[in-house]
Coordinates of C-alpha atoms and ligand atoms in Angstrom, one line a residue:
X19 CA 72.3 68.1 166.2
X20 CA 71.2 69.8 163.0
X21 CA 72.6 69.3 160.0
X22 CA 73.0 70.6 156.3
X23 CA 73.1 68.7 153.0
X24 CA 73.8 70.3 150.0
X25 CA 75.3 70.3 146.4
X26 CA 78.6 71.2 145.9
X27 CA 78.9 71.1 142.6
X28 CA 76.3 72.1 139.6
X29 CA 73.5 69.6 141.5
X30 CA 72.5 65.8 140.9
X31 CA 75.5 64.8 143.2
X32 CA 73.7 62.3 144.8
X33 CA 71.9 64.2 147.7
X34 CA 69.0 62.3 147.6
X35 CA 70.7 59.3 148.2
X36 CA 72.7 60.7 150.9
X37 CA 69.9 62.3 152.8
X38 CA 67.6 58.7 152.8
X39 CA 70.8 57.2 153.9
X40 CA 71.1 59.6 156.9
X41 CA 67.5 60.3 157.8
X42 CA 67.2 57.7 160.5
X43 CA 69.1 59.7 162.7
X44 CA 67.1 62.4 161.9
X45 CA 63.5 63.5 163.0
X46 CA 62.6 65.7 160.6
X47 CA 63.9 66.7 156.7
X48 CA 63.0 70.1 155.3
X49 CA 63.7 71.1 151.8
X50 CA 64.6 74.9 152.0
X51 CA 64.5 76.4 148.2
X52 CA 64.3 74.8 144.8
X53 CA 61.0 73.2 143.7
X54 CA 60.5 70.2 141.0
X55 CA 63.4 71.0 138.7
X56 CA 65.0 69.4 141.7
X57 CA 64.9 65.0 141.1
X58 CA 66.4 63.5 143.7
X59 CA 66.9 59.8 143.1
X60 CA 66.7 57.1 146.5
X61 CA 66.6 53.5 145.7
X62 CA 64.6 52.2 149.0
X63 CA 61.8 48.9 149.8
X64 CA 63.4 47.4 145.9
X65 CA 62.8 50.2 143.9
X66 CA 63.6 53.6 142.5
X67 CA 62.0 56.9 143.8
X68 CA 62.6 60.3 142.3
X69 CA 62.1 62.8 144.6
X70 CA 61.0 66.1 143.5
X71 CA 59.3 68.5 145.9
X72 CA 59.5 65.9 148.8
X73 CA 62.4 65.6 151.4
X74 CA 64.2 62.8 150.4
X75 CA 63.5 61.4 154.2
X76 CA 59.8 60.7 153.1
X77 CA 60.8 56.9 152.6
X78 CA 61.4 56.2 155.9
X79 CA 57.8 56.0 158.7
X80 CA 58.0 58.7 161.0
X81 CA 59.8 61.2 159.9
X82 CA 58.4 64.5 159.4
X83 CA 58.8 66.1 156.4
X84 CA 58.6 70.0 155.7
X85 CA 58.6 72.2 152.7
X86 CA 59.6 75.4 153.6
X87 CA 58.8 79.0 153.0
X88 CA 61.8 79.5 150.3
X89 CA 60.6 76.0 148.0
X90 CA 58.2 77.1 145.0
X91 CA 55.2 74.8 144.8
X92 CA 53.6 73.4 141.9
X93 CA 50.1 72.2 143.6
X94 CA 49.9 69.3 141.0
X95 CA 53.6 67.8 140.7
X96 CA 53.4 68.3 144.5
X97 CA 49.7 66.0 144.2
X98 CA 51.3 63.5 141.4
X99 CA 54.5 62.9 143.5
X100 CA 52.4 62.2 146.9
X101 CA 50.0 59.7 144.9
X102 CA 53.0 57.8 143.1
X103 CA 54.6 57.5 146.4
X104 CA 51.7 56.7 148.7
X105 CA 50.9 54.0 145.8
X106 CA 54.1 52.1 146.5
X107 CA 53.3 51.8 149.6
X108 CA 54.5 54.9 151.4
X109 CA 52.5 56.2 154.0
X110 CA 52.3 60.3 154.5
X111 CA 49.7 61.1 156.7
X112 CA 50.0 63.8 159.0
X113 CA 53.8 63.5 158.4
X114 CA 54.0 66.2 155.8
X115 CA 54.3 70.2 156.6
X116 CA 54.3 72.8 154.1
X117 CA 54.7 76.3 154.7
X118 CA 51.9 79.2 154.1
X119 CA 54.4 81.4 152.9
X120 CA 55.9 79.1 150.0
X121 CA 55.1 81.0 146.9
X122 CA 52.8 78.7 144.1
X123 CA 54.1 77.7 140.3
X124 CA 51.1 78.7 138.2
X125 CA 49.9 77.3 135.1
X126 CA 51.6 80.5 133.3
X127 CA 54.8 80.2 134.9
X128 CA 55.6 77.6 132.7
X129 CA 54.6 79.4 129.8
X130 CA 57.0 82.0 130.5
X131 CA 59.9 79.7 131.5
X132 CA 59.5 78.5 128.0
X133 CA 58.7 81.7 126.1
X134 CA 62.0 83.3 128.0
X135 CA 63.8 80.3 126.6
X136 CA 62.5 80.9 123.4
X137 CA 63.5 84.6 123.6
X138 CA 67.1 84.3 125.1
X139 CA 67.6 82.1 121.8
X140 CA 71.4 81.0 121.8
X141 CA 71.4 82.6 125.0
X142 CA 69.5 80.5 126.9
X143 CA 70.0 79.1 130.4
X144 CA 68.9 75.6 129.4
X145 CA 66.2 75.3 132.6
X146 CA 64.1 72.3 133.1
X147 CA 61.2 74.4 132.2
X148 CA 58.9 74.2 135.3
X149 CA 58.1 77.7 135.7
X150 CA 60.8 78.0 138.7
X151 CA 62.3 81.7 137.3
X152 CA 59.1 82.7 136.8
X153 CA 57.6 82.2 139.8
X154 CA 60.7 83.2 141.8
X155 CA 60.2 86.7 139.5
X156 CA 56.6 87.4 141.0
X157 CA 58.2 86.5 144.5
X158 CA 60.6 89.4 144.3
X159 CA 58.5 92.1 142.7
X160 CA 56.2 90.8 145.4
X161 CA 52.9 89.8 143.3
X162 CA 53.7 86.4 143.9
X163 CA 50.6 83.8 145.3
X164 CA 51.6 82.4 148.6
X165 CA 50.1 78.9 149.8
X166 CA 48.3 80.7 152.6
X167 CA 46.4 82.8 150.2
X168 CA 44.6 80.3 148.7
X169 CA 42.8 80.1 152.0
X170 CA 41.1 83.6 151.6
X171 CA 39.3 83.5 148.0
X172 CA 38.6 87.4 147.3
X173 CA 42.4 88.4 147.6
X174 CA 43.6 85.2 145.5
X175 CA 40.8 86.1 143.0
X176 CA 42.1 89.1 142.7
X177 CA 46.0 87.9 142.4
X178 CA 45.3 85.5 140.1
X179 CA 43.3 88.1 138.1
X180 CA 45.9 90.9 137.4
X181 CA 48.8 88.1 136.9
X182 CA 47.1 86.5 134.3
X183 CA 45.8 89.6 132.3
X184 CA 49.9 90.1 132.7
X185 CA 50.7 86.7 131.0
X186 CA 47.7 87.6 128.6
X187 CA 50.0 90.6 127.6
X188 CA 53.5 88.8 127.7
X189 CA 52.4 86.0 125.7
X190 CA 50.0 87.6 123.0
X191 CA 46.8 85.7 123.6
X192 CA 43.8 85.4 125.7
X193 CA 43.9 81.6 125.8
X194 CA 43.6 81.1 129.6
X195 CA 41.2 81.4 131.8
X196 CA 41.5 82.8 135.1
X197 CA 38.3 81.1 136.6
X198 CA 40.0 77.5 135.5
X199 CA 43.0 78.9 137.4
X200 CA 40.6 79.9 140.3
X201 CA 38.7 76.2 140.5
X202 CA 41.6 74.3 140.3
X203 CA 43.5 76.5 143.1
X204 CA 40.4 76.2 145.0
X205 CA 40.3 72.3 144.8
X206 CA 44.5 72.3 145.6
X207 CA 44.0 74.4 148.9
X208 CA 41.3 71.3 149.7
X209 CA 43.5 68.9 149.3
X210 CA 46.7 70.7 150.6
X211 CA 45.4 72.6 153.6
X212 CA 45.6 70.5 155.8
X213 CA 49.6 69.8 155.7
X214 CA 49.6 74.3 155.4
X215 CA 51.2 75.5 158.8
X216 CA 54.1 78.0 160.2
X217 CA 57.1 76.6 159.1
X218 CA 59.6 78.7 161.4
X219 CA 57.1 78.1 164.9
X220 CA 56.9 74.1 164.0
X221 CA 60.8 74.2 163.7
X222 CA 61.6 76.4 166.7
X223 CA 59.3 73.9 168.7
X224 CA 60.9 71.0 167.1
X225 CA 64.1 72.2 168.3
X226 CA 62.9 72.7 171.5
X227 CA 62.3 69.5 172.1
X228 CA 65.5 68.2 170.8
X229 CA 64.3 66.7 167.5
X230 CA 67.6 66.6 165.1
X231 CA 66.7 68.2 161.8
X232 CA 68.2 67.3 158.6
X233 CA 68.4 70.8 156.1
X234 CA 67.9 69.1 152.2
X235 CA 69.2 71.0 149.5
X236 CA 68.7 71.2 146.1
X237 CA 70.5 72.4 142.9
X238 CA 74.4 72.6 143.9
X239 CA 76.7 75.4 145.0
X240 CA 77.3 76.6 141.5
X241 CA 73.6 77.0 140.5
X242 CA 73.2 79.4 143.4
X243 CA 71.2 82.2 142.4
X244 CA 73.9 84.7 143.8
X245 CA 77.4 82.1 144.2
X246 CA 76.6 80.6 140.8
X247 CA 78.1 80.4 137.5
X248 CA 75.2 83.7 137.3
X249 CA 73.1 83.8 134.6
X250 CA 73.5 79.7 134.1
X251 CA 72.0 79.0 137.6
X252 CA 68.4 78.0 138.8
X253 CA 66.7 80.9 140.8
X254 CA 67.2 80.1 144.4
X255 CA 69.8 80.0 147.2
X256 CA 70.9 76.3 147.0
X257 CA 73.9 77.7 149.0
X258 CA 73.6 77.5 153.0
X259 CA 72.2 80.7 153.9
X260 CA 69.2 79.2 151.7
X261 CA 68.5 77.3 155.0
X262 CA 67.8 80.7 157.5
X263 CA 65.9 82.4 154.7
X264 CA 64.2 79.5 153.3
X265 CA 62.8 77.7 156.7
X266 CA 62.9 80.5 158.6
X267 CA 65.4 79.3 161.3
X268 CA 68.7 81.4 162.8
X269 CA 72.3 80.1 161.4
X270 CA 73.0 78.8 165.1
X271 CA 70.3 76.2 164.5
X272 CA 72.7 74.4 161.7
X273 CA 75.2 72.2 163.8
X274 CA 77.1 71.1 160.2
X275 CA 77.0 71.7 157.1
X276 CA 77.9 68.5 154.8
X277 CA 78.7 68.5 151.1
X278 CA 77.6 66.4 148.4
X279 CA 80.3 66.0 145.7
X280 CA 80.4 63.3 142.7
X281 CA 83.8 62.2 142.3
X282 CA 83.7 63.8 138.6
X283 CA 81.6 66.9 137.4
X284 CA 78.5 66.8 135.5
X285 CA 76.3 69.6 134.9
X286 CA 72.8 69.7 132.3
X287 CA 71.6 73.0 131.2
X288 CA 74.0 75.6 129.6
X289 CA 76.8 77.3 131.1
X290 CA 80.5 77.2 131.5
X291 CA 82.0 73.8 132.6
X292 CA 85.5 74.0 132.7
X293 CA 86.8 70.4 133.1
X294 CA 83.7 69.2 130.5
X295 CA 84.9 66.0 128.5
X296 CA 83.4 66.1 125.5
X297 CA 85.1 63.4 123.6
X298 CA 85.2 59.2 123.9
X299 CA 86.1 59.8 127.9
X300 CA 82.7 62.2 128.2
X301 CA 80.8 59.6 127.2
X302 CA 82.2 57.1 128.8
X303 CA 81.3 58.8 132.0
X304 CA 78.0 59.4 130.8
X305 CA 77.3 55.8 130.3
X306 CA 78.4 54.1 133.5
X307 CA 77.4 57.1 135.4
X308 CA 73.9 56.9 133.4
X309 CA 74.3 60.5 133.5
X310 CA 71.1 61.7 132.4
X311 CA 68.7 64.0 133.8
X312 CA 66.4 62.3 136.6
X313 CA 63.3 65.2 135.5
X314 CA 64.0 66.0 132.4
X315 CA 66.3 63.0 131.0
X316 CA 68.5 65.2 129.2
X317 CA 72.1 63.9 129.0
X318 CA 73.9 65.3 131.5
X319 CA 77.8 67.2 130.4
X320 CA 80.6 64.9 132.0
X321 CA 84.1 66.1 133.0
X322 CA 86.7 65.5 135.6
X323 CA 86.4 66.3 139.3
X324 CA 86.7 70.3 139.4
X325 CA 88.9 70.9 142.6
X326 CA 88.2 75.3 142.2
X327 CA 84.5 74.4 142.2
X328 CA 84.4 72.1 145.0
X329 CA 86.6 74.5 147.3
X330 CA 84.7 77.1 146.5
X331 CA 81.7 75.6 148.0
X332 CA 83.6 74.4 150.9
X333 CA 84.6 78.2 151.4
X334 CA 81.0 79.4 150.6
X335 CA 79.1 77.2 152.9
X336 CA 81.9 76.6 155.0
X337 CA 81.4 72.8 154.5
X338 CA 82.5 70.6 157.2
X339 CA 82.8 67.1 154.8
X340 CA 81.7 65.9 151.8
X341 CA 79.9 62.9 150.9
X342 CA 81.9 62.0 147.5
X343 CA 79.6 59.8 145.8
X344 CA 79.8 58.0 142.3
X345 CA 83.3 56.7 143.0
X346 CA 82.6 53.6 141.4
X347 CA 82.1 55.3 138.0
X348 CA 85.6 55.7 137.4
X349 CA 86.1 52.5 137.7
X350 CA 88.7 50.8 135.2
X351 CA 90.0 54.2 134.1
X352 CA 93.4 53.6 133.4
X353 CA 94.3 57.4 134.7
X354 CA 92.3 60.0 136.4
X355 CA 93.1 63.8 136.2
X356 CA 91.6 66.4 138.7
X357 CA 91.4 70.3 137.9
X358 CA 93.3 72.0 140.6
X359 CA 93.5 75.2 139.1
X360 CA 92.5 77.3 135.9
X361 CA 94.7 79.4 133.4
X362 CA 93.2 82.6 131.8
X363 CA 95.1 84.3 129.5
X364 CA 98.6 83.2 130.5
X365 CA 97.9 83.5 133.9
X366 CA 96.9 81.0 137.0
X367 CA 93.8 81.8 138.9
X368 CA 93.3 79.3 142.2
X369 CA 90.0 80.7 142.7
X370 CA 86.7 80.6 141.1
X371 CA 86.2 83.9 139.1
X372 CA 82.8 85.8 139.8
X373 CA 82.6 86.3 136.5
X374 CA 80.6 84.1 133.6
X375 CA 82.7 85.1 130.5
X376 CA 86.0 85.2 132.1
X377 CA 85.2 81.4 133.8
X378 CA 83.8 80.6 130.1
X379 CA 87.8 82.0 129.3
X380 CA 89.1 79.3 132.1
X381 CA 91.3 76.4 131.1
X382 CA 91.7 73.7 133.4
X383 CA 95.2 73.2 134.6
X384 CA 95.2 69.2 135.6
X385 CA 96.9 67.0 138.0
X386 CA 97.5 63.2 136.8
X387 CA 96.7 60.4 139.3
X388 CA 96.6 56.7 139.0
X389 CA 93.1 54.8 138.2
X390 CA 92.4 51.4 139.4
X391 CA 92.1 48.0 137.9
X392 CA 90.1 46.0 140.7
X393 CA 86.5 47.6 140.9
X394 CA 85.3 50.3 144.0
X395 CA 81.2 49.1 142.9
X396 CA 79.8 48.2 145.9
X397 CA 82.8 48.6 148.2
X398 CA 81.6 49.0 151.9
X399 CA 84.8 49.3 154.0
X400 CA 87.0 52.0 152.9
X401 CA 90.0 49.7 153.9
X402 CA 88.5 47.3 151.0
X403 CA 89.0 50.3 148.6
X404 CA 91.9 49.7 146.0
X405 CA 95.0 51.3 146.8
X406 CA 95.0 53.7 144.0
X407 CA 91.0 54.4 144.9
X408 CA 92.4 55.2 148.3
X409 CA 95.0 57.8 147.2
X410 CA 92.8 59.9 144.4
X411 CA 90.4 60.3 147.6
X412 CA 92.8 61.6 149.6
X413 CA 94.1 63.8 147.2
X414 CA 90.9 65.5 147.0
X415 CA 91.0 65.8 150.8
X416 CA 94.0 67.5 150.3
X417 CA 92.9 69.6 147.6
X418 CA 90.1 70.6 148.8
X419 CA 90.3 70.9 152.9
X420 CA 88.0 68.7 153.5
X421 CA 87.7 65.3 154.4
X422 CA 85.5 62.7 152.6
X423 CA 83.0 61.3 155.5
X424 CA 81.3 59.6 153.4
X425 CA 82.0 57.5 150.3
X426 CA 79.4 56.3 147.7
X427 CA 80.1 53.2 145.7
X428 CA 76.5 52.3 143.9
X429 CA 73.4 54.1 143.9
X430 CA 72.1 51.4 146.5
X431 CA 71.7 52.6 150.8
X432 CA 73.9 49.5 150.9
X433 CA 76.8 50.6 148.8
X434 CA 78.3 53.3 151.3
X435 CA 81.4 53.8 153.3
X436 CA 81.2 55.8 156.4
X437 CA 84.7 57.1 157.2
X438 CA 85.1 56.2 161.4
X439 CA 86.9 58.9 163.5
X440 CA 85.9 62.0 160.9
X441 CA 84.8 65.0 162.0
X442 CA 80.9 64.1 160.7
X443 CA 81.2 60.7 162.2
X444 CA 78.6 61.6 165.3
X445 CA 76.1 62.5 162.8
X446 CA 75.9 59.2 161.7
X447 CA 75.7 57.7 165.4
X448 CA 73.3 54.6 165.4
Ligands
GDP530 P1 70.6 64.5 143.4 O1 69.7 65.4 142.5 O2 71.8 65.2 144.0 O3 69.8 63.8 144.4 O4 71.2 63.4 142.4 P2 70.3 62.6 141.2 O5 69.4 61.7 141.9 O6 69.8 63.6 140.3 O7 71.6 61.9 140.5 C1 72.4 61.0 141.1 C2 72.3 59.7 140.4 O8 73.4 58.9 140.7 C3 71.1 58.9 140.7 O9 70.7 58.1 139.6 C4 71.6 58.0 141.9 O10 70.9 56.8 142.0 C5 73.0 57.7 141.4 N1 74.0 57.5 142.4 C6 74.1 58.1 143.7 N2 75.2 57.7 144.3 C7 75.8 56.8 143.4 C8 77.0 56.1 143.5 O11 77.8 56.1 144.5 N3 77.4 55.3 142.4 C9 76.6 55.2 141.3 N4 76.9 54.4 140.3 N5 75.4 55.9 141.3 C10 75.1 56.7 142.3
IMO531 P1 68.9 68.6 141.7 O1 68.2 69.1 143.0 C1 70.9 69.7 138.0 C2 69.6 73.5 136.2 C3 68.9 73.4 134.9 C4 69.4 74.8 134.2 C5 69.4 75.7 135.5 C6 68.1 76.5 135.6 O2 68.3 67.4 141.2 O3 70.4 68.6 141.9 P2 65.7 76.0 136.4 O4 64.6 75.1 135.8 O5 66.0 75.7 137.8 O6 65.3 77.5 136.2 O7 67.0 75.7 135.5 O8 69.5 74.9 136.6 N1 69.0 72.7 137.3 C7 69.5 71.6 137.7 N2 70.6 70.9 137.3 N3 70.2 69.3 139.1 C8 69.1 70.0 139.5 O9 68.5 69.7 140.7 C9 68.7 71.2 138.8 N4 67.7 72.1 138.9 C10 67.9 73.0 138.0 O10 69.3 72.4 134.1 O11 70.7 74.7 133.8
MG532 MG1 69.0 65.5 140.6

């Protein structure tokens, strides 16, 4: 049994937690785009882990972890995150596989994340400036560096030469050095090399042998590259076809496809947000959500749960469940209000327009329900849920199709409720 977890929303839904929480019935966890704008936050052995490159199954012994062919690498975040958690205590081993044909962030991409910011002025995208377009740009016009090349020295010499007499053009200046690049691509391959295999073989034999694989997403639904709110999205296929292309496996290898969706809607970067509180209640959420960024800090835009976004991942991956998480935020609220539809110009639109401008047009068109006074925090048994906690997560059931497997009340393992009897039940089978 294979399964997919992704973001259903505009990402930091709480995947991370969700995908440590489920790994033990996994045997392996690949992360199939994204790179380290992705920070995927576990709490595991009594302290916090961000995750950025690394499946969020890393945590637990024995699990194989791969990064596959559609991730962008950054050899050094991928080098700081394996020392910070091999230093508390984590042991990786042989238990890490990254693919030959995921495409490198070099030292320029960055440059040119932030020089395109600059440029786009009040246009920009607000990205977490990694170098992720960038080097999803030299992917497609197909002068990107791949992680196998830095095996054969000539060719990468050559690469690295004509990309950075590029950048030397772009940016003005003949500040760097393409040797430097060279050394210190030379001294990642000797460090990375040996984790470097084929992605799509070790998978095919993996499923062969009938070890369950756990897809990781990254980024949400409406920061796909092509589904997204487009141009306010990262540069990757976050959506599930991001798994075939990215890992290199056919769709009949993903058994289910669950959703991660917070109970409220937060998105950081620019872009249109339709239910965005930005009042007293906005920051209300932001505090007891502690809604800012887990890479780049930045507070993170609060609003209520977006019902037209959330279906409209549930149609686009064809989502099975969702794992709501964050319920416990709204805690204390005296009344909750969910965005079941929009109204554009005098008209009701039930589905997500395609459109940016016409989505920036969107008002939301809102649906009261009752808060709760005794607290969801740390609520195990979804019987133990308040009574009004009970019926705002069935409304969104309703609303959106799909039923809520899973139910996160703290950012603790601990602090879940695993709905019994749903369809997504045998994927958490002891
Ligand atoms: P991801 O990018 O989707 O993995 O999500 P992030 O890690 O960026 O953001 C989610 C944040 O919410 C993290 O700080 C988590 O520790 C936290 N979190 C996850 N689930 C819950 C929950 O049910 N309740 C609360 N209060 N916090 C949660
Ligand atoms: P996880 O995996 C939330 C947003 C950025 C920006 C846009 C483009 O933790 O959910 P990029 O650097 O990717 O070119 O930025 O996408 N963004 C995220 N927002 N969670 C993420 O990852 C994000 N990764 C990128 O804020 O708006
Ligand atoms: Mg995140």
């Amino acid at each position: 049994m294979n399964i997919a977890v992704l973001g259903a929303q505009w990402g930091d839904e709480g995947k991370g937690k969700i995908v440590d929480l489920l790994t033990p019935n996994f045997s392996v966890v690949c992360r199939y785009q994204g790179g380290h704008n992705a920070g995927h936050t576990v709490y595991a052995n009594g302290r916090k882990f961000v995750l950025r490159l690394l499946p969020s199954g890393i945590l637990h012994d024995g699990i194989t972890c791969v990064i596959g062919n559609g991730v962008v690498v950054d050899p050094q975040a991928l080098f700081a995150e394996i020392d910070e958690v091999s230093a508390a205590g984590v042991r990786i081993g042989d238990r890490l596989i990254i693919s030959d044909k995921a495409h490198l962030i070099l030292p320029y991409h960055r440059e040119l994340d932030l020089l395109s910011e600059a440029r786009r002025g009040e246009r920009k995208i607000g990205t977490t400036s990694r170098g992720i377009g960038p080097a999803y740009e030299d992917k497609i016009a197909r002068r990107g560096v791949r992680v196998g090349d830095l095996a054969n020295r000539e060719a990468l010499r050559e690469a690295v030469e004509h990309n950075v007499a590029a950048r030397n053009r772009i940016i003005g200046d003949t500040t760097m050095d393409p040797r430097r690049v060279l050394d210190e691509l030379q001294a990642a391959w000797e460090r990375m090399s040996p984790w470097v295999t084929d992605v799509s073989l070790f998978l095919a034999r993996a499923r062969a042998v009938g070890r369950p694989i756990m897809f990781e997403g990254a980024q949400g639904t409406l920061l796909d590259i092509d589904h997204g709110t487009y141009p306010y999205v990262t540069s990757s296929n976050a959506t599930v076809g991001g798994v075939c292309t990215g890992l290199g496996v056919p769709p009949r290898a993903i058994d289910g496809v669950l959703g991660v969706a917070k109970a409220y809607t937060t998105r950081v970067g620019e872009g249109p947000l339709p239910s965005e509180l930005t009042g007293e209640l906005g920051n209300r959420l932001r505090e007891s959500g502690q809604e800012f960024g887990a890479v780049t800090g930045r507070p993170r835009r609060c609003g209520w749960y977006d019902a037209v976004a959330v279906r409209y991942a549930v149609r686009i991956n064809g989502l099975d469940a969702l794992a709501l998480t964050k319920l416990d935020v709204l805690d204390g609220l005296p009344e909750l209000q969910v965005c079941t539809s929009y109204r554009i110009r005098g008209a009701s639109l039930t589905e997500m327009p395609g459109d940016v401008a016409q989505l920036a047009a969107c008002e939301p068109v809102y649906e009261t329900i009752a808060g709760w006074t005794s607290p969801t925090a740390g609520v195990r048994r979804y019987e133990e849920l308040p009574r009004e906690a009970r019926a705002y997560v069935s409304r969104l059931e309703e609303i959106t199709g799909v039923p809520a497997a899973i139910i996160s009340t703290g950012s603790a393992r601990e602090d879940t409720i695993i709905r019994q009897g749903s369809v997504a039940a045998k994927w958490f089978a002891p």
